[in-house]
XYZ file of C-alpha atoms in Angstrom:
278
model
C 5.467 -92.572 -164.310
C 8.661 -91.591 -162.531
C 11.092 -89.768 -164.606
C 15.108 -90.063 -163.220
C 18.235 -88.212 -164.212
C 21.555 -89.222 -163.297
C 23.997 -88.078 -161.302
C 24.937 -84.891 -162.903
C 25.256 -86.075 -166.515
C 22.178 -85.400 -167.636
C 20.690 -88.667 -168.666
C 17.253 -89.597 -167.965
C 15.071 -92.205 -167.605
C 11.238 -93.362 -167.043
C 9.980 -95.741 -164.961
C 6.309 -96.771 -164.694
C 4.309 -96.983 -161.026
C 1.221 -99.762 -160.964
C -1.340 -99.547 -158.818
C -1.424 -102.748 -156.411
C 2.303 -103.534 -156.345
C 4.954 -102.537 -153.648
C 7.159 -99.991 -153.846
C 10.271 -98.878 -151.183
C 13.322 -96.978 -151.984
C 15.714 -95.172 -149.493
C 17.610 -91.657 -149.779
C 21.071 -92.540 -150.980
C 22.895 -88.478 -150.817
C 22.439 -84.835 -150.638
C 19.484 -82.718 -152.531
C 20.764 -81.246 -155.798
C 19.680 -78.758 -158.847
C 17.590 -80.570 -161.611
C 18.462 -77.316 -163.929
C 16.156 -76.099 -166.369
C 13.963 -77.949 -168.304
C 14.090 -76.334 -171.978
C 13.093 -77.176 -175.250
C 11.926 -80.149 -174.539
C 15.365 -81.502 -172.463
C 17.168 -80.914 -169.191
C 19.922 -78.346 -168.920
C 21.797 -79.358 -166.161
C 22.505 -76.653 -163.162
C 26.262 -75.339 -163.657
C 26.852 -75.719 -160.628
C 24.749 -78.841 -159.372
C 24.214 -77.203 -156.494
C 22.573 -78.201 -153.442
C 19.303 -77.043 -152.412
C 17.299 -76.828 -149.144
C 15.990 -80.034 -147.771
C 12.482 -78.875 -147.264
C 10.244 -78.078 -149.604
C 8.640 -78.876 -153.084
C 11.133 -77.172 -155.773
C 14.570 -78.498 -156.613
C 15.898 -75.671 -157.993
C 18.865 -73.334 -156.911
C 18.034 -69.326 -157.021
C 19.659 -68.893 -160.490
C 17.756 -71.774 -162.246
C 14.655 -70.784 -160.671
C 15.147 -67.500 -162.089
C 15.678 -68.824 -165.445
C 12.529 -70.515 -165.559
C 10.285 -67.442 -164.406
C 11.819 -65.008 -166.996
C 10.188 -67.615 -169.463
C 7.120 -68.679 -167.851
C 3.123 -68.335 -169.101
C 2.297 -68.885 -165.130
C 4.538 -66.045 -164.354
C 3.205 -63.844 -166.990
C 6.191 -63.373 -168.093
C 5.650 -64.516 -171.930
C 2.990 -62.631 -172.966
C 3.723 -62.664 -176.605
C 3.883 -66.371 -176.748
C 2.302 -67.218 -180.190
C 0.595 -70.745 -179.246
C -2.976 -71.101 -178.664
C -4.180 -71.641 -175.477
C -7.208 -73.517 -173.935
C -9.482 -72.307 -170.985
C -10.615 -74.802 -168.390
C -12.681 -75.475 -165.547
C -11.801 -78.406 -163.176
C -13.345 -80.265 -160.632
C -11.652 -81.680 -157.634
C -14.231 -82.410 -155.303
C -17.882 -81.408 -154.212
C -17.514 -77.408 -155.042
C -14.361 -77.247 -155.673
C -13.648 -76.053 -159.136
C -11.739 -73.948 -160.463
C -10.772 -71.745 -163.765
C -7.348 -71.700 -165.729
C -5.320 -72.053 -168.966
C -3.330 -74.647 -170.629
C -1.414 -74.914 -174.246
C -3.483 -76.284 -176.419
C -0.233 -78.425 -177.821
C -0.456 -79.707 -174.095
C -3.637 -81.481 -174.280
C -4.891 -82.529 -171.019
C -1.516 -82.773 -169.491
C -2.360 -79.942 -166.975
C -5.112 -81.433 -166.089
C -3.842 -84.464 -165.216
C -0.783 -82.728 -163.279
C -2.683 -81.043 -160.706
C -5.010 -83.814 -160.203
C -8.196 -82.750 -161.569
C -11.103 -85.672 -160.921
C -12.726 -83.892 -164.124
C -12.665 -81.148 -166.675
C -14.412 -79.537 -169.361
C -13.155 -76.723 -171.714
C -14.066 -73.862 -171.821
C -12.509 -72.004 -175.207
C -9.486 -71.830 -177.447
C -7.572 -68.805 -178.318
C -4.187 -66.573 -178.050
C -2.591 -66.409 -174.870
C -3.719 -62.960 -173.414
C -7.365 -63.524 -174.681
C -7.250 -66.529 -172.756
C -5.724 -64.605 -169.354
C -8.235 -62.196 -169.875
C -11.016 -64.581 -170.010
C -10.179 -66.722 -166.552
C -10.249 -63.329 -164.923
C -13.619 -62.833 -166.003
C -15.026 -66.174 -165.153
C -12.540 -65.975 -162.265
C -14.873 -63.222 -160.674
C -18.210 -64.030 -162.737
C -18.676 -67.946 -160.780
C -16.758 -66.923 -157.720
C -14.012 -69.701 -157.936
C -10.507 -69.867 -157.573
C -7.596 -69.890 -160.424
C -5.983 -72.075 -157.602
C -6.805 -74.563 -155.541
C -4.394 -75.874 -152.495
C -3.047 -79.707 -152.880
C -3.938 -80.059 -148.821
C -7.565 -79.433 -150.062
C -7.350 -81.499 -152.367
C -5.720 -84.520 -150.443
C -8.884 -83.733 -147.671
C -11.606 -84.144 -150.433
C -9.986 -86.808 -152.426
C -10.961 -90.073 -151.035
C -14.546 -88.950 -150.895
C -14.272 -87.364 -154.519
C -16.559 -89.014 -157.085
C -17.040 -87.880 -160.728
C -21.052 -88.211 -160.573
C -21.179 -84.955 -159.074
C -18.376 -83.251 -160.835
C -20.235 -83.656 -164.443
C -23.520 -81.695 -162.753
C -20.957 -79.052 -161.027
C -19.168 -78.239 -164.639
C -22.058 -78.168 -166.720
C -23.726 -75.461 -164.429
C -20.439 -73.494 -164.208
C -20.327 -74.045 -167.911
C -24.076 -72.633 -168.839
C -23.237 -69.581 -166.945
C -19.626 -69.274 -168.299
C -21.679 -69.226 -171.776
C -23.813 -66.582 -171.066
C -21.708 -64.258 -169.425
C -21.076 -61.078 -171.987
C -17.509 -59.771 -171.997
C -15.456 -62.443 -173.731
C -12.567 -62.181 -175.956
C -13.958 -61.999 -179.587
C -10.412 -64.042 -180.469
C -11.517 -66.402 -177.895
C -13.237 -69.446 -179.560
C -15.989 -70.785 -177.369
C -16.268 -74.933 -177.270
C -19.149 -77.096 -175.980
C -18.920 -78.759 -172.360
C -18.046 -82.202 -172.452
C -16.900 -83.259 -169.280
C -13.760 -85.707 -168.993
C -13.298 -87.537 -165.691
C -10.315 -88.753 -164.515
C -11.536 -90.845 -161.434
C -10.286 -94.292 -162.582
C -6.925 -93.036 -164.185
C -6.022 -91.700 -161.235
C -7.407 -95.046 -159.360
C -9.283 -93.196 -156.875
C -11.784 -95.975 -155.851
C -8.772 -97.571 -154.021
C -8.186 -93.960 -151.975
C -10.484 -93.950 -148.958
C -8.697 -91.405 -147.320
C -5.190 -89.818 -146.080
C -3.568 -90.288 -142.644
C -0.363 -88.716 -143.140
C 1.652 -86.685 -146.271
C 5.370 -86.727 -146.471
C 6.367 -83.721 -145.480
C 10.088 -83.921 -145.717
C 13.042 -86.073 -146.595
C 17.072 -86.419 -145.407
C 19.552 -89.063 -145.931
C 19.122 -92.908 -144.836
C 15.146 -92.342 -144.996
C 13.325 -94.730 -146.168
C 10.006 -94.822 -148.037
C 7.955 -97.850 -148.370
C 4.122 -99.141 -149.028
C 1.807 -100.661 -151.661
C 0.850 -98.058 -154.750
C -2.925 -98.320 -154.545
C -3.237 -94.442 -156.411
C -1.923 -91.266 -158.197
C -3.277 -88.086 -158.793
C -1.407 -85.219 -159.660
C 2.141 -85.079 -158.106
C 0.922 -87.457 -155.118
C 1.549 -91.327 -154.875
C -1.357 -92.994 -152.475
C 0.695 -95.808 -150.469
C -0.833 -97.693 -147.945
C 2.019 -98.808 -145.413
C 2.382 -102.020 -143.669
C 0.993 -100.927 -140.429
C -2.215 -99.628 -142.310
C -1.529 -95.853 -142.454
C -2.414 -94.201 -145.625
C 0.515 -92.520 -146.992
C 0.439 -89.793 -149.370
C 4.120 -88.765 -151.211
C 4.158 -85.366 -152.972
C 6.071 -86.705 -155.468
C 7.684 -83.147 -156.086
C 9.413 -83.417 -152.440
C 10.953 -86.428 -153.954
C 12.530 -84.041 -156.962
C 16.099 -83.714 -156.353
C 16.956 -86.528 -153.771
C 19.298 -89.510 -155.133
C 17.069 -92.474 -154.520
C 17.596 -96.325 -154.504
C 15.643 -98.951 -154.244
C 15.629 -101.244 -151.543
C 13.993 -104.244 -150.503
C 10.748 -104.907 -148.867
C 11.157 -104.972 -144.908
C 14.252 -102.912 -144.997
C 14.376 -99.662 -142.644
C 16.093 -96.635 -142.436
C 15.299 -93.436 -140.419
C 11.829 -92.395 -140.534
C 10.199 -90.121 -142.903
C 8.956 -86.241 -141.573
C 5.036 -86.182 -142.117
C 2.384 -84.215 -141.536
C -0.725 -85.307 -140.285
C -3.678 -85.056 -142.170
C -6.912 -84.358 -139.930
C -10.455 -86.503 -141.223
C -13.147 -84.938 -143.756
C -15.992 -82.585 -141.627
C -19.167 -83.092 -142.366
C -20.338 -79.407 -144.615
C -16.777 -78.182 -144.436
C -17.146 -77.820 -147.978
């Protein structure tokens, strides 16, 4: 789902993305602000200022500063009252990794950084719940973070057979580690895959990522997959596209039809799996 504002007035709108059908649009203008998202609503930049071209945040310094003085990731809202989940996630063969989510969120998070699975872990306040990922943080030797250029490299070959073997060993030991949170309520694994959400049987691997944007460029290919913040396109030529959605935040867009062109798109190459790398 694509979500648009308008030009400065602070309307909004939703557009779905299907997986088979085309898709090409061209940058119409300058990058700008998208504000602050608050309350559940946009609050438009004062200024609508513009903002570098490169890059995956669309935010000027003062509305970036905004959302860090109230931000869980920041740890800058430690007294936040809501419960919080605890999570590992599976992205690929070994790579999982530990964090937190609002429970109010559901699997939202999950779903946002392109997890292939997930299992929870426990439920509790918001420091209990910091406290434990830093324990199973250094207990099972994974990350709380996990690049989206590893992920792109392992995607294509990322099936959720292995990921439900992977969690429920991280899981078991998770369990029997001593040292967590007595407000922290434990839960049972039950791993959730994402796999065909995200329509990863279509994704048999990545050629190129957008890297950046500027006026006049045009983006075009067939939608074949999603996962996180990146679109899967496969161009006309063949090459598998991947468009970090969040280098598209900002841009005024339009949509265009199929065969039109504009000036080409930066991207960065994307080099193939090796064989043990992970």
């Amino acid at each position: 789902m694509f979500g648009w504002t308008g030009d400065g007035d602070g309307s909004e709108r939703e557009s779905a993305v299907r997986f088979g059908e085309g898709m090409a649009f061209r940058v119409a203008g300058p990058r700008r602000c998208l504000g602050v998202w608050r309350g559940g609503r946009r609050r438009l930049c004062p200024g609508w200022d513009a903002v570098p071209v490169r890059g995956t945040r669309a935010q000027c310094a003062e509305c970036a500063g905004i959302d860090r003085a109230q931000s869980v990731a920041a740890d800058t809202m430690a007294d936040d009252p809501r419960p919080y989940h605890v999570y590992l996630a599976w992205f690929g063969d070994g790579l999982v990794k530990v964090g937190i989510t609002g429970v109010g969120r559901g699997s939202a998070r999950l779903l946002e950084q392109g997890a292939v699975a997930f299992t929870w872990l426990g439920r509790g306040p918001l420091m209990a719940a910091r406290r434990a990922e830093e324990l199973l943080r250094v207990a099972l030797g994974v990350p709380d973070r996990i690049s989206y250029e590893t992920k792109r490299v392992v995607r294509g070959a990322a099936v959720s057979r292995g990921a439900e073997d992977e969690l429920a060993r991280a899981h078991a030991v998770a369990g029997g580690l001593g040292g967590w949170p007595e407000s922290l309520e434990r839960m049972p694994c039950e791993v959730v895959g994402h796999a065909e959400v995200f329509g990863l049987a279509a994704v048999d691997g990545v050629d190129a990522v957008v890297s950046g944007l500027a006026e006049g460029a045009v983006v075009a290919g067939r939608v074949v997959a999603a996962a996180g913040p990146d679109l899967h396109l496969v161009e006309r030529g063949g090459r598998r596209l991947v468009v970090d959605t969040r280098v598209l935040a900002g841009w005024p867009l339009e949509g265009v039809g199929d065969g039109v062109t504009g000036s080409s798109v930066e991207v960065r190459e994307v080099p193939g799996v090796q064989g043990g790398l992970f």
